[in-house]
JSON list of C-alpha atoms in Angstrom, two decimals:
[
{"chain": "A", "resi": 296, "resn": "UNK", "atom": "CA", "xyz": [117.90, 69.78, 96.01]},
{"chain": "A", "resi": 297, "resn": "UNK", "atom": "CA", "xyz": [115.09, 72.15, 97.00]},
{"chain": "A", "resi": 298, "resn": "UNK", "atom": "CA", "xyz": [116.38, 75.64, 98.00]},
{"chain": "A", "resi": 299, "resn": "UNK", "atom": "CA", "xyz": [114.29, 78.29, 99.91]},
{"chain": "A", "resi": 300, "resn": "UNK", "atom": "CA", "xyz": [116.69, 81.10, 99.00]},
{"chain": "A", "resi": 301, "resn": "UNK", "atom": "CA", "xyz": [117.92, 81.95, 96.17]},
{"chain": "A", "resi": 302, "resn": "UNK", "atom": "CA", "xyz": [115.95, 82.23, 92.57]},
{"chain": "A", "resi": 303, "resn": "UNK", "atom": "CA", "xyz": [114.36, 79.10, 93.06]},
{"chain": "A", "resi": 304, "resn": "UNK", "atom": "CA", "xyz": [110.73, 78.14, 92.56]},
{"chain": "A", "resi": 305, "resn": "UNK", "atom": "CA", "xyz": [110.67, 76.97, 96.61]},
{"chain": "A", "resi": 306, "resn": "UNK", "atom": "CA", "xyz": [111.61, 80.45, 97.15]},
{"chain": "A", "resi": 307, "resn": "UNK", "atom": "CA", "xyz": [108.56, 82.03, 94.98]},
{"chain": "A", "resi": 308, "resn": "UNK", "atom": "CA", "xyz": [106.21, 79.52, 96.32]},
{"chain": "A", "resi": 309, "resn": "UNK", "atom": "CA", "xyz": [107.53, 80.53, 100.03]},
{"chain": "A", "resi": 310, "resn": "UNK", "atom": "CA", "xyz": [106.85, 84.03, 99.70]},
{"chain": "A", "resi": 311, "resn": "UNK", "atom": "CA", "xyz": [103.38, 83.35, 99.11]},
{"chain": "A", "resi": 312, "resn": "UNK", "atom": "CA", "xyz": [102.92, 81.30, 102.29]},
{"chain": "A", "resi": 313, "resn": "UNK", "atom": "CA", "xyz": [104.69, 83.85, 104.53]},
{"chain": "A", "resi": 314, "resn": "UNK", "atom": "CA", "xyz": [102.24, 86.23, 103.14]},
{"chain": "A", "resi": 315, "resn": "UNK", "atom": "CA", "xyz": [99.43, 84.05, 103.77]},
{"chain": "A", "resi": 316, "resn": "UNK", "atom": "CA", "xyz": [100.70, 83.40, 107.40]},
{"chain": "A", "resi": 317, "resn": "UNK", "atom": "CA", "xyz": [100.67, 86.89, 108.26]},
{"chain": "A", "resi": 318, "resn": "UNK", "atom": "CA", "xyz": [96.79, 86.94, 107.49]},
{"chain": "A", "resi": 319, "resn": "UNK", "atom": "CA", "xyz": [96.07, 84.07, 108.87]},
{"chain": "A", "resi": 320, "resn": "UNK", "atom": "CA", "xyz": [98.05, 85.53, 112.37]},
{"chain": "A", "resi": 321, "resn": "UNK", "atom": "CA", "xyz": [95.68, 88.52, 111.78]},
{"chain": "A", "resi": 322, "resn": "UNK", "atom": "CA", "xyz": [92.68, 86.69, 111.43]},
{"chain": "A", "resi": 323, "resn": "UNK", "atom": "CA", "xyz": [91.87, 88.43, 108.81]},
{"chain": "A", "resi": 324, "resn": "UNK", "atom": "CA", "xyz": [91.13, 87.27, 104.67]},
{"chain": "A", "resi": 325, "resn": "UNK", "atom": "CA", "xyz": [93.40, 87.95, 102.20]},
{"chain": "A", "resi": 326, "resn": "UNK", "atom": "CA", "xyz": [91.13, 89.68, 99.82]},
{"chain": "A", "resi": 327, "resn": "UNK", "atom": "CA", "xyz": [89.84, 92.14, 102.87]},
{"chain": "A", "resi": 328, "resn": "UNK", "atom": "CA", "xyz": [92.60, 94.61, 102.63]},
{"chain": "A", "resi": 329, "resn": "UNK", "atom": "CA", "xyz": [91.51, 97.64, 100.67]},
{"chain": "A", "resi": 330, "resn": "UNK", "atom": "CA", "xyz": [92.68, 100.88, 102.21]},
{"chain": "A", "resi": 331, "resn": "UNK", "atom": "CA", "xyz": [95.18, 103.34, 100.69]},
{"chain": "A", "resi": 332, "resn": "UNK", "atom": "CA", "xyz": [98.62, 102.11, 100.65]},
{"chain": "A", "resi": 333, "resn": "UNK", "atom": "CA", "xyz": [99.99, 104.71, 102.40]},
{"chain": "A", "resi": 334, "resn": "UNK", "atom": "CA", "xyz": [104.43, 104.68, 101.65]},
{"chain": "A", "resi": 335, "resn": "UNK", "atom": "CA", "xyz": [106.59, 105.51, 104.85]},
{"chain": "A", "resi": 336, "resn": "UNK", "atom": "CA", "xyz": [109.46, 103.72, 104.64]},
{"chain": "A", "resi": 337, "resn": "UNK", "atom": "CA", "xyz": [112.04, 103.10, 101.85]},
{"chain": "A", "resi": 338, "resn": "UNK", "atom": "CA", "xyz": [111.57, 99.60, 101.43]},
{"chain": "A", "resi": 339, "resn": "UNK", "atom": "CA", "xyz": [107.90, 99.94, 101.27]},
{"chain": "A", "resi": 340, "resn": "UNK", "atom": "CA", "xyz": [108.37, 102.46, 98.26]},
{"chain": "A", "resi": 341, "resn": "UNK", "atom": "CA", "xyz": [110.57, 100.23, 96.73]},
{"chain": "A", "resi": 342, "resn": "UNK", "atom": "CA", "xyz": [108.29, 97.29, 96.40]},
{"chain": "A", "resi": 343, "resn": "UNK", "atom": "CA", "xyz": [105.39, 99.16, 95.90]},
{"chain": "A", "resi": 344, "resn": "UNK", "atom": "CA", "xyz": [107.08, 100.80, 92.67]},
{"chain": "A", "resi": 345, "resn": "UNK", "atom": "CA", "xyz": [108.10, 96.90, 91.28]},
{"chain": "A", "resi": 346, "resn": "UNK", "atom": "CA", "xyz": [104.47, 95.84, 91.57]},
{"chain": "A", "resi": 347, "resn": "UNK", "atom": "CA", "xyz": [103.58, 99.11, 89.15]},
{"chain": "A", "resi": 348, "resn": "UNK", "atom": "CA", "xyz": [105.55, 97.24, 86.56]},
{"chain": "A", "resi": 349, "resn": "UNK", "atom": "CA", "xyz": [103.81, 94.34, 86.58]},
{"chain": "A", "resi": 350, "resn": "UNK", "atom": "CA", "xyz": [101.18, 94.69, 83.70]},
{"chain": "A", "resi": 351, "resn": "UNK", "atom": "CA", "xyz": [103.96, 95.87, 81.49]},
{"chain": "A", "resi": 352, "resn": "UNK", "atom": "CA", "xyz": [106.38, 92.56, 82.35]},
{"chain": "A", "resi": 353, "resn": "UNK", "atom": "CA", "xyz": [103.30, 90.68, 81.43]},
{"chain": "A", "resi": 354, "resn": "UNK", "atom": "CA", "xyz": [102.41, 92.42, 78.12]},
{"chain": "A", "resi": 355, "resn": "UNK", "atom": "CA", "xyz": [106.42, 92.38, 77.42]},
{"chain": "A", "resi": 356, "resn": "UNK", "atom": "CA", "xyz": [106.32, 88.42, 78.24]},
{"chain": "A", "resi": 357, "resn": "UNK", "atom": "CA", "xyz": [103.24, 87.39, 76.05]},
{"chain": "A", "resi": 358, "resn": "UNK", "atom": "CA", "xyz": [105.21, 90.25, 72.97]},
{"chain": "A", "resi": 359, "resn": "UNK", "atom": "CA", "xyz": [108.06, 88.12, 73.08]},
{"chain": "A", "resi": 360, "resn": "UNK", "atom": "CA", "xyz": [107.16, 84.63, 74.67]},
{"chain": "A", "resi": 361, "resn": "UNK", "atom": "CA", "xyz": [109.94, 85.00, 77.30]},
{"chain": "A", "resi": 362, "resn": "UNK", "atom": "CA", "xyz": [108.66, 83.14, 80.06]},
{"chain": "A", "resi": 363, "resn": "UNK", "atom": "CA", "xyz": [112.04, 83.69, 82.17]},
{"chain": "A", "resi": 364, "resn": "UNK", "atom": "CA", "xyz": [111.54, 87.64, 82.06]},
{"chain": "A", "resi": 365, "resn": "UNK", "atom": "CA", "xyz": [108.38, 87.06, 84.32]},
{"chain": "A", "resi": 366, "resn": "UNK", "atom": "CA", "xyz": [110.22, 84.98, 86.60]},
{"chain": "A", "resi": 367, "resn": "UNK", "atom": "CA", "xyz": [113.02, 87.31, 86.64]},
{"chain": "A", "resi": 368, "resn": "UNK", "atom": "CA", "xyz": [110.57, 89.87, 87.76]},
{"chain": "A", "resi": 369, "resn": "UNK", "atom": "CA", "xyz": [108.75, 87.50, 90.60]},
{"chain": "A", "resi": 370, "resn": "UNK", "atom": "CA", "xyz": [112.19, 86.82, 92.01]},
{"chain": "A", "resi": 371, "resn": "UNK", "atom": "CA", "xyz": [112.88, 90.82, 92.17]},
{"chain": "A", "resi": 372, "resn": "UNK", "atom": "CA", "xyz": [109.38, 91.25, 93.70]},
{"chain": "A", "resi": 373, "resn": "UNK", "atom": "CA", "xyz": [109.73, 88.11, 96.53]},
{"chain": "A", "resi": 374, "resn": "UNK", "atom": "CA", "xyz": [113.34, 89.71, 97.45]},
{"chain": "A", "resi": 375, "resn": "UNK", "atom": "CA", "xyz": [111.69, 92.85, 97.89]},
{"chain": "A", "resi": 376, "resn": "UNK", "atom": "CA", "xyz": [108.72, 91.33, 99.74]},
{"chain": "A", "resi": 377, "resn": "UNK", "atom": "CA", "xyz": [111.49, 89.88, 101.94]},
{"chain": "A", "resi": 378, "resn": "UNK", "atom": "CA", "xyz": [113.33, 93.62, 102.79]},
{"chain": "A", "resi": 379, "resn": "UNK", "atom": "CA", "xyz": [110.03, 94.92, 103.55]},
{"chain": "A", "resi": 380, "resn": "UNK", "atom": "CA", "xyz": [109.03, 92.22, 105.89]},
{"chain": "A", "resi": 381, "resn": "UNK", "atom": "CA", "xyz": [112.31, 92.52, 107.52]},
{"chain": "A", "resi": 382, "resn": "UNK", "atom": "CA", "xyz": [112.29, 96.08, 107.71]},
{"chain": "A", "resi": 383, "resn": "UNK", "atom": "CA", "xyz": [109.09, 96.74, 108.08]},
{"chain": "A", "resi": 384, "resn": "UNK", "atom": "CA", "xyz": [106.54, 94.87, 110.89]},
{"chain": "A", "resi": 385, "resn": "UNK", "atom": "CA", "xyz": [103.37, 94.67, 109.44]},
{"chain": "A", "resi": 386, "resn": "UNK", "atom": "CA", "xyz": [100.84, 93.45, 112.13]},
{"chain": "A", "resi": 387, "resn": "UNK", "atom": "CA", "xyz": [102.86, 94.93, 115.25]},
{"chain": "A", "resi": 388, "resn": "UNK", "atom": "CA", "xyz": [103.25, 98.36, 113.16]},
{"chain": "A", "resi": 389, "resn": "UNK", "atom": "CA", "xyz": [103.10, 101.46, 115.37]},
{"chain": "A", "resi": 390, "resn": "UNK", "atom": "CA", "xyz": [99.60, 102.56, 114.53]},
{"chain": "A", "resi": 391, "resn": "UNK", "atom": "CA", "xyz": [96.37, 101.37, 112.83]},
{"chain": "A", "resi": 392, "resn": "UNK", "atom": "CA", "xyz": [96.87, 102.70, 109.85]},
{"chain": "A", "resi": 393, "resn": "UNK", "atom": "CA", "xyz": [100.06, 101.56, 108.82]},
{"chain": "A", "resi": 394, "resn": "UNK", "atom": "CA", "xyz": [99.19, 98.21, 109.85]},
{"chain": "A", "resi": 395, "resn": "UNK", "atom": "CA", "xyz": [96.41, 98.35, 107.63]},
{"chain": "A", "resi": 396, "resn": "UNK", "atom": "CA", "xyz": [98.70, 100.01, 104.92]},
{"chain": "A", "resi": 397, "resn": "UNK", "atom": "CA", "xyz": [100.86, 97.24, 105.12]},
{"chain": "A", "resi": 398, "resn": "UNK", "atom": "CA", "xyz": [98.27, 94.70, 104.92]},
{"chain": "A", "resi": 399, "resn": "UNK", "atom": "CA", "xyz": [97.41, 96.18, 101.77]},
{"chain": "A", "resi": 400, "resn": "UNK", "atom": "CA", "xyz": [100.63, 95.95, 99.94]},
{"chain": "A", "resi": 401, "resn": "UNK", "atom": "CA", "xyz": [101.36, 92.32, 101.54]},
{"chain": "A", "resi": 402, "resn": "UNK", "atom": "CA", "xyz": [97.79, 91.72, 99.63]},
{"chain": "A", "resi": 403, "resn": "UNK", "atom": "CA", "xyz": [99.18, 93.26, 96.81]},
{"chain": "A", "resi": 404, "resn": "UNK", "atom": "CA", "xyz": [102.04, 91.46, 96.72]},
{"chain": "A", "resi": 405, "resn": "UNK", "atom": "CA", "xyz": [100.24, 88.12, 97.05]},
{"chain": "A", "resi": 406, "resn": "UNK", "atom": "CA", "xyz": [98.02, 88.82, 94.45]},
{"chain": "A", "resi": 407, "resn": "UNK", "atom": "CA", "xyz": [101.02, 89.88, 92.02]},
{"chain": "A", "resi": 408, "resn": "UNK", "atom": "CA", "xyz": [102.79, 86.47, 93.03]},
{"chain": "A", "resi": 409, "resn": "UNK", "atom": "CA", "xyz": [99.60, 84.23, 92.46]},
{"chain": "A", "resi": 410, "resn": "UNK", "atom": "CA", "xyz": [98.89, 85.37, 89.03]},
{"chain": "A", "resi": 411, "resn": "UNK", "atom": "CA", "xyz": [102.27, 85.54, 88.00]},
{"chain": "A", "resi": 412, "resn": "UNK", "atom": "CA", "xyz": [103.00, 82.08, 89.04]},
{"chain": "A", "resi": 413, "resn": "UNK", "atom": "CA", "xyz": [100.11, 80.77, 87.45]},
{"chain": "A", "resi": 414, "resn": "UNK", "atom": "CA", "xyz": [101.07, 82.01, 84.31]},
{"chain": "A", "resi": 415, "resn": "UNK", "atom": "CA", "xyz": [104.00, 80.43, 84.48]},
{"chain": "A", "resi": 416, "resn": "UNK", "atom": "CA", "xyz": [102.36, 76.86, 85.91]},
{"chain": "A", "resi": 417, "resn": "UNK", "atom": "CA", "xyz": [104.25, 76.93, 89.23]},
{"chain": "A", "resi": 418, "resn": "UNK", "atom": "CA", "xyz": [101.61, 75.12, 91.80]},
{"chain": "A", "resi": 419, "resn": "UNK", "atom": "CA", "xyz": [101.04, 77.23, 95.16]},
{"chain": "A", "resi": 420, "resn": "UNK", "atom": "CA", "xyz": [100.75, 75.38, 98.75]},
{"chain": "A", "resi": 421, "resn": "UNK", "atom": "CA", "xyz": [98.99, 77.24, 101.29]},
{"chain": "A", "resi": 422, "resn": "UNK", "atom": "CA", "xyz": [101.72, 76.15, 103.70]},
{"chain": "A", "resi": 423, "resn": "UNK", "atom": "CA", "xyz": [105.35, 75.43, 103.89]}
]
């Protein structure tokens, strides 16, 4: 059975399309957003700080050929992603520039999830 919640590849792969929807709603690219990612609400800080890690989970992962630690990681960083979208609207946000702030982490989120799922082989649709 293919599950869209829990740690589940669907779920991974899901997060990327929601992403991709919300750019796609803006009309904008998803390699556009480049402004400061400016932190105003918890769960913003809290996702922001995971993506930090994610050089060292890599480097950790290719030390000790633990493939599960980087999906560990992408599960933490999708559930996250998830809080913040719920939490947080991105493209009806109260002003310009924390819609464009939040554009910019969603990028940065997307960009995190791509290459970590390619590491790890997991195939990513553009649409659910």
């Amino acid at each position: 059975m293919i599950s869209f919640k829990g740690n589940t590849g669907p779920y991974l792969q899901y997060a990327t399309t929601r992403i991709r929807s919300i750019f796609r709603r803006a009309g904008i690219d998803e390699a556009s957003p480049g402004g400061p990612i400016v932190i105003t609400e918890p769960a913003e800080r809290q996702l922001a700080l995971k993506l930090l890690s994610f050089g060292a989970v890599v480097t950790q992962v290719a030390d000790t050929a633990e493939p599960h630690q980087l999906s560990a990681y992408l599960f933490e960083v999708a559930s996250l992603f998830t809080t913040f979208y719920e939490q947080c609207p991105v493209l009806k946000a109260d002003d310009e520039e924390i819609r464009q702030s939040r554009l910019a982490l969603c990028a940065a989120v997307l960009r995190v999830l791509t290459i970590g799922l390619g590491l790890l082989g997991v195939p990513l649709p553009d649409r659910m």
